[in-house]
Coordinates of C-alpha atoms in Angstrom, one line a residue:
M1 CA -65.5 -1.7 19.4
H2 CA -63.6 -1.3 22.4
R3 CA -60.5 -3.3 21.5
I4 CA -60.5 -1.9 18.1
T5 CA -60.3 1.6 20.1
I6 CA -57.4 0.3 22.4
T7 CA -55.7 -1.1 19.4
T8 CA -55.8 2.4 17.1
I9 CA -55.0 4.2 20.7
L10 CA -51.9 2.2 21.1
L11 CA -50.5 2.4 17.8
L12 CA -51.0 5.6 17.6
L13 CA -49.0 6.4 20.6
I14 CA -46.4 4.2 19.4
T15 CA -46.2 6.4 15.8
I16 CA -46.1 9.2 17.6
T17 CA -43.0 8.6 20.3
A18 CA -41.1 7.0 16.8
A19 CA -41.5 10.5 15.4
Q20 CA -40.7 12.2 18.7
A21 CA -37.8 9.6 18.4
Q22 CA -37.0 10.9 14.9
S23 CA -37.1 14.5 15.9
T24 CA -34.8 14.3 18.3
F25 CA -31.6 13.9 16.0
T26 CA -29.8 16.6 14.3
W27 CA -29.1 15.2 11.3
W28 CA -25.8 16.2 9.0
N29 CA -25.1 15.5 5.1
P30 CA -21.8 15.1 4.3
A31 CA -22.5 17.0 0.9
T32 CA -23.2 19.9 2.4
A33 CA -19.4 20.2 4.3
A34 CA -17.7 23.3 3.2
Y35 CA -14.8 22.0 2.9
P36 CA -13.6 17.8 2.0
V37 CA -14.5 15.4 4.6
L38 CA -14.3 12.0 2.5
E39 CA -10.9 10.7 3.2
G40 CA -9.9 8.1 0.7
Q41 CA -11.0 10.1 -2.3
A42 CA -8.1 11.1 -4.4
W43 CA -10.0 13.9 -6.7
P44 CA -12.4 15.7 -4.4
Q45 CA -13.6 19.0 -6.6
E46 CA -13.2 16.9 -9.2
T47 CA -15.3 13.9 -9.1
K48 CA -19.2 13.6 -10.8
N49 CA -21.0 12.2 -8.0
R50 CA -20.3 13.1 -4.8
Y51 CA -19.0 9.9 -3.7
D52 CA -17.0 8.8 -6.5
R53 CA -13.5 7.8 -6.6
L54 CA -11.8 8.6 -9.8
P55 CA -12.3 12.5 -11.0
A56 CA -15.3 13.0 -14.0
R57 CA -12.3 13.5 -16.9
A58 CA -11.3 9.7 -16.2
E59 CA -15.0 8.9 -17.6
G60 CA -14.7 8.2 -21.4
K61 CA -10.7 7.5 -21.1
V62 CA -10.9 4.0 -18.6
R63 CA -13.1 1.5 -19.9
P64 CA -16.5 1.8 -18.8
V65 CA -16.7 -1.4 -16.4
V66 CA -13.5 0.8 -14.4
W67 CA -15.3 3.8 -14.4
N68 CA -18.6 2.1 -12.8
L69 CA -16.6 0.2 -10.8
S70 CA -14.6 3.9 -9.5
R71 CA -18.6 4.9 -8.6
Q72 CA -18.4 2.3 -5.7
S73 CA -17.5 3.9 -2.3
A74 CA -14.7 1.5 -1.6
G75 CA -12.1 2.9 0.1
L76 CA -14.0 6.4 1.6
M77 CA -14.5 7.1 5.0
L78 CA -15.6 9.8 7.0
R79 CA -14.3 11.2 10.5
F80 CA -16.2 13.1 12.8
R81 CA -16.4 14.0 16.5
S82 CA -19.0 13.1 18.8
N83 CA -19.4 12.5 22.5
A84 CA -23.7 11.2 21.7
P85 CA -24.9 7.7 23.5
E86 CA -26.3 6.8 20.0
I87 CA -25.4 7.6 16.5
K88 CA -27.6 6.8 13.4
V89 CA -26.8 6.5 9.3
R90 CA -29.5 6.3 6.4
Y91 CA -28.5 6.4 3.3
V92 CA -29.4 4.6 -0.3
V93 CA -27.4 3.3 -2.4
E94 CA -27.8 2.2 -6.1
G95 CA -27.1 -1.7 -6.9
K96 CA -28.3 -5.1 -5.0
H97 CA -27.4 -5.2 -1.7
A98 CA -25.4 -8.6 -1.4
L99 CA -23.4 -10.2 -4.0
P100 CA -23.7 -14.0 -3.8
H101 CA -20.4 -14.3 -2.7
M102 CA -20.4 -11.8 0.4
P103 CA -23.3 -10.3 2.7
A104 CA -25.2 -6.7 2.9
T105 CA -22.9 -5.7 5.3
G106 CA -19.8 -6.0 3.9
A107 CA -21.0 -5.2 -0.1
S108 CA -23.6 -2.2 1.0
G109 CA -22.9 -1.9 4.5
V110 CA -20.7 0.8 6.6
D111 CA -18.5 0.1 9.7
L112 CA -17.9 2.6 13.1
Y113 CA -14.4 2.7 14.5
G114 CA -13.9 5.3 17.8
I115 CA -10.9 6.5 19.1
S116 CA -10.0 7.0 22.6
S117 CA -8.6 10.1 24.4
D118 CA -5.7 8.0 24.3
G119 CA -5.7 6.8 21.0
D120 CA -7.2 3.2 21.5
W121 CA -9.3 1.5 18.8
R122 CA -13.0 1.3 19.3
W123 CA -15.5 -0.9 17.4
C124 CA -18.8 0.3 17.3
S125 CA -22.1 -2.3 17.4
A126 CA -24.9 -1.5 15.2
K127 CA -29.0 -2.7 14.9
F128 CA -29.4 -2.7 10.8
T129 CA -32.2 -2.4 8.3
F130 CA -31.5 -3.0 4.8
S131 CA -34.5 -1.5 2.9
D132 CA -34.8 1.1 0.1
T133 CA -32.8 3.0 3.1
I134 CA -30.8 1.5 4.8
E135 CA -30.2 2.4 8.5
Y136 CA -27.7 1.6 10.9
H137 CA -28.4 2.7 14.5
Y138 CA -25.3 2.1 17.2
R139 CA -27.0 2.6 20.4
N140 CA -25.5 2.0 24.3
I141 CA -21.9 4.0 22.7
E142 CA -20.0 5.2 26.4
P143 CA -20.4 9.4 25.7
N144 CA -17.0 10.0 27.1
D145 CA -14.2 8.9 28.1
A146 CA -12.4 9.7 31.6
Y147 CA -10.2 13.2 30.8
H148 CA -13.7 15.0 29.4
K149 CA -16.9 15.4 28.7
L150 CA -16.6 16.4 24.8
G151 CA -16.7 12.9 22.8
R152 CA -14.4 11.1 20.7
E153 CA -13.2 10.6 17.2
Y154 CA -15.2 8.4 15.0
R155 CA -14.5 6.9 11.4
L156 CA -17.1 5.9 9.7
Y157 CA -16.3 3.2 6.0
L158 CA -18.3 3.7 3.5
P159 CA -19.5 0.4 1.1
L160 CA -17.2 -1.3 -0.6
Y161 CA -19.5 -2.8 -3.3
N162 CA -22.3 -0.2 -4.1
S163 CA -22.6 3.1 -5.3
V164 CA -23.8 6.0 -2.3
K165 CA -26.9 8.1 -3.4
W166 CA -27.2 10.2 -0.8
M167 CA -25.9 10.2 3.1
E168 CA -27.1 11.5 6.8
I169 CA -25.6 10.9 10.1
G170 CA -27.7 11.3 13.1
V171 CA -26.9 12.4 16.7
P172 CA -29.6 13.5 19.9
E173 CA -30.8 16.8 20.1
G174 CA -27.9 18.7 22.1
A175 CA -24.9 16.0 21.6
L176 CA -21.9 17.4 20.1
F177 CA -21.1 16.6 16.5
S178 CA -17.9 17.9 14.4
P179 CA -16.9 16.3 11.0
L180 CA -13.5 16.4 10.5
P181 CA -11.5 17.8 7.5
V182 CA -10.0 15.0 5.1
R183 CA -6.1 14.2 7.2
S184 CA -3.3 16.2 5.2
D185 CA -1.0 13.4 5.6
K186 CA 0.2 11.9 2.3
P187 CA -1.8 8.7 1.4
I188 CA -0.9 4.8 0.6
V189 CA -2.3 4.4 -3.0
V190 CA -3.7 1.1 -3.6
Y191 CA -4.3 -0.1 -7.2
G192 CA -5.4 -3.6 -6.9
T193 CA -8.6 -5.8 -8.2
S194 CA -11.6 -7.1 -6.2
I195 CA -9.2 -8.3 -3.7
A196 CA -8.3 -4.4 -2.5
Q197 CA -11.7 -3.3 -3.4
G198 CA -12.8 -5.5 -0.6
A199 CA -14.6 -8.8 -1.6
C200 CA -15.6 -10.6 0.6
A201 CA -15.1 -8.9 4.2
S202 CA -18.0 -9.3 6.2
R203 CA -18.1 -5.5 6.9
P204 CA -15.9 -2.9 5.3
G205 CA -13.4 -2.1 7.7
M206 CA -12.5 -5.7 7.9
A207 CA -10.9 -4.9 4.3
W208 CA -7.7 -5.3 4.0
T209 CA -7.3 -1.9 3.3
A210 CA -9.0 -0.5 6.0
I211 CA -7.0 -3.0 8.3
L212 CA -4.0 -1.5 6.9
S213 CA -4.8 2.3 7.3
R214 CA -5.5 2.0 10.6
K215 CA -2.4 0.0 11.8
L216 CA -0.8 2.3 10.0
D217 CA -3.0 5.3 10.9
H218 CA -2.6 6.5 7.5
P219 CA -5.0 7.8 4.9
L220 CA -5.3 5.6 2.0
V221 CA -6.7 5.8 -1.1
N222 CA -8.6 2.5 -2.3
L223 CA -8.3 2.3 -6.4
G224 CA -9.5 -1.6 -6.0
F225 CA -12.0 -2.6 -9.9
S226 CA -13.1 -5.7 -9.4
G227 CA -12.0 -8.2 -12.0
N228 CA -10.4 -5.2 -13.8
G229 CA -6.9 -4.1 -11.7
R230 CA -4.7 -4.8 -15.0
L231 CA -2.1 -2.1 -14.9
E232 CA -3.7 -0.3 -17.6
N233 CA -2.0 3.1 -18.8
E234 CA -5.0 4.7 -18.6
V235 CA -5.1 4.5 -14.5
L236 CA -2.0 4.1 -14.3
E237 CA -1.4 8.1 -15.4
L238 CA -3.9 8.9 -13.0
L239 CA -1.5 7.5 -9.8
P240 CA 1.2 10.2 -10.5
E241 CA -1.5 12.6 -9.4
I242 CA -1.7 11.4 -6.4
D243 CA 1.3 13.1 -4.2
A244 CA 1.6 9.6 -2.3
K245 CA 3.6 7.7 0.7
V246 CA 3.7 5.0 -0.8
Y247 CA 2.1 3.0 -4.3
L248 CA 0.8 -0.7 -4.2
L249 CA 0.5 -2.4 -7.2
D250 CA -1.6 -5.3 -6.4
C251 CA -2.9 -6.1 -9.6
L252 CA -1.5 -9.9 -10.3
P253 CA -5.3 -11.5 -9.7
N254 CA -6.7 -10.1 -12.6
L255 CA -4.0 -10.7 -14.9
V256 CA -3.8 -15.1 -15.3
N257 CA -5.8 -15.7 -17.9
R258 CA -3.1 -16.6 -20.1
A259 CA -5.4 -16.0 -23.5
D260 CA -6.2 -12.6 -22.6
Y261 CA -3.0 -11.7 -21.2
P262 CA 0.6 -13.9 -22.4
L263 CA 3.5 -13.6 -20.0
D264 CA 5.4 -11.4 -22.0
E265 CA 2.6 -8.9 -22.0
V266 CA 2.1 -9.4 -18.1
K267 CA 5.8 -8.5 -17.9
N268 CA 5.4 -5.3 -19.7
R269 CA 2.4 -4.0 -18.1
I270 CA 4.3 -4.2 -14.9
L271 CA 7.6 -2.6 -16.2
N272 CA 5.7 -0.1 -17.7
A273 CA 4.1 0.6 -14.8
V274 CA 7.2 1.2 -12.7
R275 CA 9.0 2.6 -15.0
G276 CA 5.7 5.3 -15.7
L277 CA 5.5 6.2 -12.1
R278 CA 9.1 6.5 -11.1
Q279 CA 9.7 8.6 -14.4
K280 CA 7.5 10.9 -12.6
K281 CA 7.7 10.3 -9.1
P282 CA 11.4 9.7 -8.5
A283 CA 11.3 9.2 -4.7
T284 CA 7.9 7.3 -3.5
P285 CA 8.4 4.3 -2.8
I286 CA 6.6 1.3 -5.2
V287 CA 5.5 -2.8 -4.0
L288 CA 4.8 -5.1 -6.3
S289 CA 2.8 -7.8 -4.8
E290 CA 2.9 -11.1 -5.8
H291 CA -0.2 -13.3 -6.6
A292 CA -1.3 -14.5 -2.7
G293 CA -2.9 -17.8 -4.0
Y294 CA -5.9 -19.9 -3.6
T295 CA -7.6 -21.8 -1.4
D296 CA -7.6 -25.4 -3.6
E297 CA -3.9 -24.8 -4.8
A298 CA -2.4 -27.6 -3.1
I299 CA -5.3 -30.2 -4.7
S300 CA -5.7 -28.4 -8.1
P301 CA -3.0 -28.2 -10.5
G302 CA -4.4 -25.3 -12.6
S303 CA -4.6 -23.0 -9.8
R304 CA -1.0 -23.7 -8.4
L305 CA -0.3 -22.8 -12.2
R306 CA -1.8 -19.7 -12.5
Y307 CA -0.3 -17.9 -9.5
T308 CA 3.2 -19.4 -9.9
E309 CA 3.3 -18.3 -13.5
V310 CA 3.2 -14.8 -12.6
N311 CA 5.0 -14.7 -9.5
E312 CA 7.6 -15.9 -11.5
V313 CA 7.5 -13.0 -14.2
L314 CA 6.8 -10.8 -11.1
R315 CA 10.1 -11.8 -9.9
A316 CA 11.7 -11.4 -13.0
A317 CA 10.4 -8.1 -13.9
F318 CA 11.2 -6.8 -10.4
A319 CA 15.1 -7.8 -10.8
Q320 CA 15.2 -6.1 -14.3
L321 CA 13.7 -3.1 -12.5
Q322 CA 16.6 -3.4 -10.1
A323 CA 19.4 -3.9 -12.8
E324 CA 18.0 -0.9 -14.1
G325 CA 18.8 1.3 -11.2
I326 CA 15.3 1.6 -10.1
S327 CA 15.7 2.7 -6.6
Q328 CA 12.5 2.5 -3.8
L329 CA 11.2 0.0 -5.4
Y330 CA 9.9 -3.2 -3.0
L331 CA 8.9 -6.8 -3.6
L332 CA 5.8 -8.4 -1.0
P333 CA 6.1 -12.5 -1.9
K334 CA 3.2 -14.7 -1.7
S335 CA 4.2 -16.1 1.6
D336 CA 3.9 -12.7 3.6
F337 CA 0.2 -13.1 3.1
G338 CA 0.0 -15.9 4.7
Q339 CA -3.5 -17.9 3.2
D340 CA -4.1 -21.4 3.5
I341 CA -7.2 -23.2 3.0
E342 CA -9.1 -21.1 6.2
T343 CA -8.8 -18.0 4.7
M344 CA -10.6 -17.3 1.6
V345 CA -14.5 -17.2 1.1
D346 CA -14.9 -19.6 -2.5
G347 CA -11.0 -20.1 -2.9
T348 CA -10.1 -16.4 -4.5
H349 CA -11.2 -13.9 -2.1
P350 CA -10.5 -13.7 1.4
N351 CA -12.7 -13.5 4.3
D352 CA -12.5 -11.7 7.2
L353 CA -9.4 -13.4 8.5
G354 CA -7.6 -13.9 5.3
M355 CA -8.1 -10.1 4.7
M356 CA -6.1 -10.0 8.8
R357 CA -3.4 -12.1 7.0
Y358 CA -3.2 -9.9 3.8
A359 CA -3.2 -6.3 5.8
E360 CA -0.5 -8.1 8.1
G361 CA 1.9 -8.7 5.8
Y362 CA 1.5 -5.5 4.2
V363 CA 2.0 -4.1 7.6
A364 CA 5.1 -6.1 8.3
L365 CA 6.9 -4.4 5.2
L366 CA 5.6 -1.1 4.7
R367 CA 6.9 -0.5 8.8
K368 CA 10.3 -0.8 7.2
V369 CA 9.8 0.8 3.5
L370 CA 8.3 3.8 5.4
R371 CA 10.6 3.6 8.4
E372 CA 7.6 3.5 11.1
P373 CA 8.7 0.9 13.7
T374 CA 6.7 -0.1 16.3
G375 CA 7.9 -2.3 20.0
E376 CA 6.2 -4.2 22.3
V377 CA 5.9 -1.4 24.7
S378 CA 3.3 1.8 25.0
T379 CA 6.4 4.2 24.5
T380 CA 6.9 2.5 21.1
R381 CA 3.5 2.2 19.3
P382 CA 2.4 5.5 17.8
V383 CA -0.9 6.7 19.0
I384 CA -2.8 10.1 18.0
Q385 CA -4.5 11.8 21.2
M386 CA -7.2 13.9 22.3
R387 CA -6.6 14.2 26.2
E388 CA -7.5 18.0 26.2
P389 CA -9.9 19.4 23.7
A390 CA -11.6 22.0 25.7
N391 CA -7.7 24.1 25.5
Y392 CA -6.5 23.2 22.3
D393 CA -7.1 20.9 19.5
W394 CA -4.5 18.3 18.9
D395 CA -5.7 17.4 15.3
A396 CA -5.9 20.7 14.1
R397 CA -2.4 21.8 15.6
H398 CA -0.9 19.0 13.5
R399 CA -2.4 20.3 10.3
E400 CA -1.3 23.8 11.3
V401 CA 1.9 22.7 12.1
L402 CA 2.5 20.7 8.6
R403 CA 1.1 23.8 7.0
L404 CA 3.5 26.1 8.6
N405 CA 6.5 23.7 7.7
K406 CA 5.8 23.6 3.8
E407 CA 4.9 27.3 3.5
D408 CA 7.9 28.5 6.3
P409 CA 10.3 25.7 6.4
P410 CA 11.4 26.3 10.2
Q411 CA 15.3 26.0 11.0
V412 CA 14.9 25.3 15.0
L413 CA 12.6 22.9 16.3
M414 CA 11.0 22.6 20.1
I415 CA 9.8 19.4 20.5
G416 CA 7.5 18.6 23.2
N417 CA 4.3 18.5 25.4
S418 CA 2.9 21.1 27.0
I419 CA 6.1 22.7 28.3
T420 CA 7.0 23.7 25.3
H421 CA 3.5 24.0 24.1
F422 CA 2.6 26.5 26.7
W423 CA 5.9 28.1 26.2
G424 CA 5.5 30.5 22.7
G425 CA 6.0 30.9 19.2
L426 CA 4.0 29.4 16.6
P427 CA 1.6 27.9 15.7
Q428 CA 0.1 29.9 18.5
G429 CA -1.7 27.5 21.7
P430 CA -4.0 28.6 24.1
R431 CA -1.4 30.6 26.0
A432 CA 2.2 31.7 25.8
T433 CA 3.6 31.5 29.6
G434 CA 7.1 32.2 28.4
A435 CA 6.5 34.5 25.3
D436 CA 9.1 37.3 26.1
S437 CA 11.5 34.4 26.2
W438 CA 10.4 32.5 23.5
K439 CA 10.6 35.7 21.3
A440 CA 14.6 37.0 22.7
V441 CA 15.9 34.0 21.9
F442 CA 13.6 31.5 19.8
E443 CA 12.1 33.7 17.5
P444 CA 15.2 35.1 15.1
A445 CA 16.2 31.6 14.9
N446 CA 13.0 30.8 12.5
T447 CA 11.6 28.5 15.8
R448 CA 8.9 26.5 15.1
N449 CA 7.1 25.2 18.6
L450 CA 6.1 21.4 18.3
G451 CA 5.0 20.8 21.7
Y452 CA 1.6 19.6 22.2
G453 CA 0.0 19.5 25.6
W454 CA -0.5 16.2 27.1
D455 CA 1.7 14.4 24.6
R456 CA 3.4 11.5 25.7
I457 CA 6.3 9.3 24.0
E458 CA 4.1 7.7 21.8
N459 CA 2.4 10.8 20.5
V460 CA 5.3 12.4 19.5
L461 CA 6.9 9.4 17.7
W462 CA 3.3 9.4 16.1
R463 CA 4.0 12.9 14.7
V464 CA 7.2 12.4 13.9
Y465 CA 5.9 9.7 11.5
H466 CA 3.5 11.7 10.1
G467 CA 5.3 14.4 8.7
E468 CA 6.0 16.7 10.9
L469 CA 9.6 16.1 10.2
D470 CA 9.7 16.0 6.6
G471 CA 10.1 17.7 3.4
Y472 CA 12.9 20.8 4.9
Q473 CA 16.0 20.7 6.9
A474 CA 16.3 21.6 9.9
H475 CA 19.6 23.0 12.1
R476 CA 18.6 22.4 15.5
I477 CA 16.0 19.9 16.8
Y478 CA 15.3 20.0 21.0
V479 CA 13.4 17.3 22.4
M480 CA 12.0 17.3 25.5
I481 CA 9.7 14.5 26.6
G482 CA 8.3 11.7 28.8
T483 CA 7.4 13.5 32.0
N484 CA 3.4 12.5 31.3
N485 CA 4.5 8.9 30.9
F486 CA 5.8 8.9 34.2
H487 CA 2.4 7.3 36.0
L488 CA 2.4 5.2 33.4
N489 CA 5.4 3.3 32.3
T490 CA 8.6 2.3 34.0
D491 CA 12.2 3.9 33.5
D492 CA 13.0 1.2 31.4
E493 CA 10.1 2.0 29.3
I494 CA 10.6 5.5 28.4
L495 CA 14.3 5.1 27.7
T496 CA 13.4 2.2 24.9
G497 CA 11.0 5.2 24.0
W498 CA 13.2 7.9 23.7
R499 CA 15.8 5.8 21.7
Q500 CA 13.1 4.4 19.2
L501 CA 12.3 8.7 19.3
I502 CA 15.9 9.6 18.4
E503 CA 16.2 6.7 15.5
A504 CA 13.1 8.0 14.0
I505 CA 14.0 11.9 14.3
K506 CA 18.1 11.4 12.9
Q507 CA 16.6 8.8 9.9
R508 CA 14.4 12.6 8.6
Q509 CA 16.4 15.1 9.6
P510 CA 20.1 13.6 9.7
T511 CA 22.0 16.8 8.8
A512 CA 20.2 18.5 12.1
T513 CA 22.2 18.7 15.2
L514 CA 19.6 16.9 17.7
T515 CA 19.7 17.6 21.4
M516 CA 17.8 15.4 23.6
V517 CA 16.3 17.8 26.7
G518 CA 16.3 16.1 30.4
V519 CA 13.0 16.1 31.6
Y520 CA 12.0 19.3 33.9
P521 CA 11.8 18.6 37.3
R522 CA 8.3 18.3 38.5
R523 CA 7.3 18.9 42.8
K524 CA 7.7 15.1 44.4
E525 CA 8.8 13.5 41.3
E526 CA 12.8 15.1 41.7
K527 CA 14.9 11.8 42.5
R528 CA 13.0 9.9 39.7
V529 CA 13.8 13.2 37.1
Q530 CA 17.4 12.8 38.3
E531 CA 18.0 9.2 37.8
L532 CA 16.1 9.3 34.5
N533 CA 18.3 12.4 33.3
I534 CA 21.5 10.4 34.0
R535 CA 20.0 7.5 32.0
L536 CA 19.3 9.6 29.4
T537 CA 22.7 11.2 29.3
R538 CA 24.0 7.9 28.7
L539 CA 21.5 7.2 25.9
T540 CA 22.4 10.3 24.0
E541 CA 26.1 9.0 24.2
D542 CA 25.6 5.4 23.1
M543 CA 23.6 7.0 20.1
G544 CA 25.7 10.0 19.1
V545 CA 23.3 12.9 19.9
K546 CA 23.8 15.8 22.4
Y547 CA 22.3 16.3 25.9
L548 CA 21.2 19.3 27.3
D549 CA 19.9 19.3 31.0
A550 CA 18.2 23.0 30.6
G551 CA 15.6 22.2 33.7
K552 CA 18.6 21.8 36.3
V553 CA 18.3 26.1 36.5
L554 CA 14.7 25.4 38.5
L555 CA 16.2 23.4 41.3
K556 CA 16.8 25.1 44.8
P557 CA 20.1 24.0 46.5
D558 CA 19.0 21.1 47.9
G559 CA 17.5 19.8 44.9
T560 CA 13.9 20.6 45.3
I561 CA 11.7 22.7 42.7
D562 CA 11.8 26.2 43.2
E563 CA 8.6 26.7 43.8
T564 CA 8.8 30.3 42.6
L565 CA 9.2 29.3 39.2
F566 CA 6.1 27.6 38.4
Y567 CA 2.6 28.1 38.6
D568 CA 1.7 23.8 39.7
G569 CA 4.6 22.2 40.1
L570 CA 5.1 20.8 37.1
H571 CA 5.0 24.0 34.4
P572 CA 7.6 26.9 34.4
N573 CA 5.7 30.7 35.1
A574 CA 7.4 33.6 32.9
E575 CA 10.4 33.6 34.9
G576 CA 11.0 30.3 35.1
Y577 CA 10.8 30.2 31.6
R578 CA 13.3 33.1 31.5
R579 CA 15.8 31.3 33.5
V580 CA 15.4 27.7 31.2
V581 CA 16.0 29.8 27.9
K582 CA 19.4 30.9 29.1
M583 CA 20.8 27.2 28.7
Y584 CA 19.3 27.2 24.8
R585 CA 21.7 30.2 23.5

């Protein structure tokens, strides 16, 4: 009797403890969001169910199997910020958890990535249970980076091969949690097969589409339909409704059955797909992808013939379309996918290694197509940042810049870091130390302030790659960036970053007068600034752009900064801005 009592008490204590732990979590349901939060959903206001990929009006137009597959959440992703030491995700799906050739973690699981304040990716490990309600519990998370106590951005990838009924994300009570709206950047749009949908990744973040999106850091719309990516008009007619950055057509693996799809029919589908897209989207790049092959192609003549035939047809169609004068059309050859006997689960669908190689093939091509090269040093690798969220929201400022540029295209751009950010103008910053001088000189010229506090060269490069210079023609552009790289990079690395940034700006604003402004002098760094600006002068001469040494007016005759013109030895005060602004007249 005594043992039963002790056992009963222990069980009761465990139950109470579990209940208390459960009650200490605050839960958020994406369905309650007041703004779109499901990234990768091209028609957020038109879906029949919360986690669908096609608009409700597509039901009855696309084939039933395509409609059913579109209800699976492949490619959908949620962004949020939190400083929680642990994060829980719980949700219910409609179908079986696993497939014969794909684990439950890939078909029905979720996948959480974090981004540091410097823009570096982090992957989060979880304990998970698959039952009626699937639960992922991410523990032992370092809540913050070195810069602040306001956490970091997270991105949660949803199941690849299942339909989500409902979902909640929980953090401990008292922890910060902020859902982020979908990014306003143009997405990469993928129309493809089971390989695009995600078979057979071990987890959603390892689908090649997810890898591609992370490596380029662009939103992505995944219209991969397992066994049913067939270049059908009913789906193709929907694609131009998406204002895409690029269209990727990767459907050949579902067009290899000669009984259903004779080679002439395959060619006609390719031609019709490209012509239709180009008619409605005359300038958007289109990529045609060859069949990546099969694991057994070296030993199976049948497998070898299947992909060889359709790839030859694709190349013929590509040549014909080029002869017709269709521009911004690209072909990704089989060899660039890098598949071999180690990269597939069942001879057709990539494993995680195959997915990585598949993505790398696309990344290499798209960096050329989208004119977004990256280099070896940090100043040439575009990244976001969140170094001072208590002062301003970097992500929100980027969205506001894109909105303002669209509604009121600027004639003059001031690109930089906090020195520019805190000068004045729009979008408004947390303070405007030089508001009077900005208003006198820059406001009449319709100037946009593209300064972001704590930005480095690589952060400006990201912003250039993500639309801040697109869709309008500026007359003049001033760039003053690099001082926040001093403690991390050599002068050579800073020069390398400047060179890549200048190229990126010239490509997007070829008619604007581009002026590189020398780094403003800073306390105890005057000599390095002077030497670096001399090298910047030579670089601008070499690249055919202008140079302005506006910061020289902040120096005393002995070459040190005039402390009366600064409030911290780095940022000018109001009088400092009044001195500097005269150099821009």
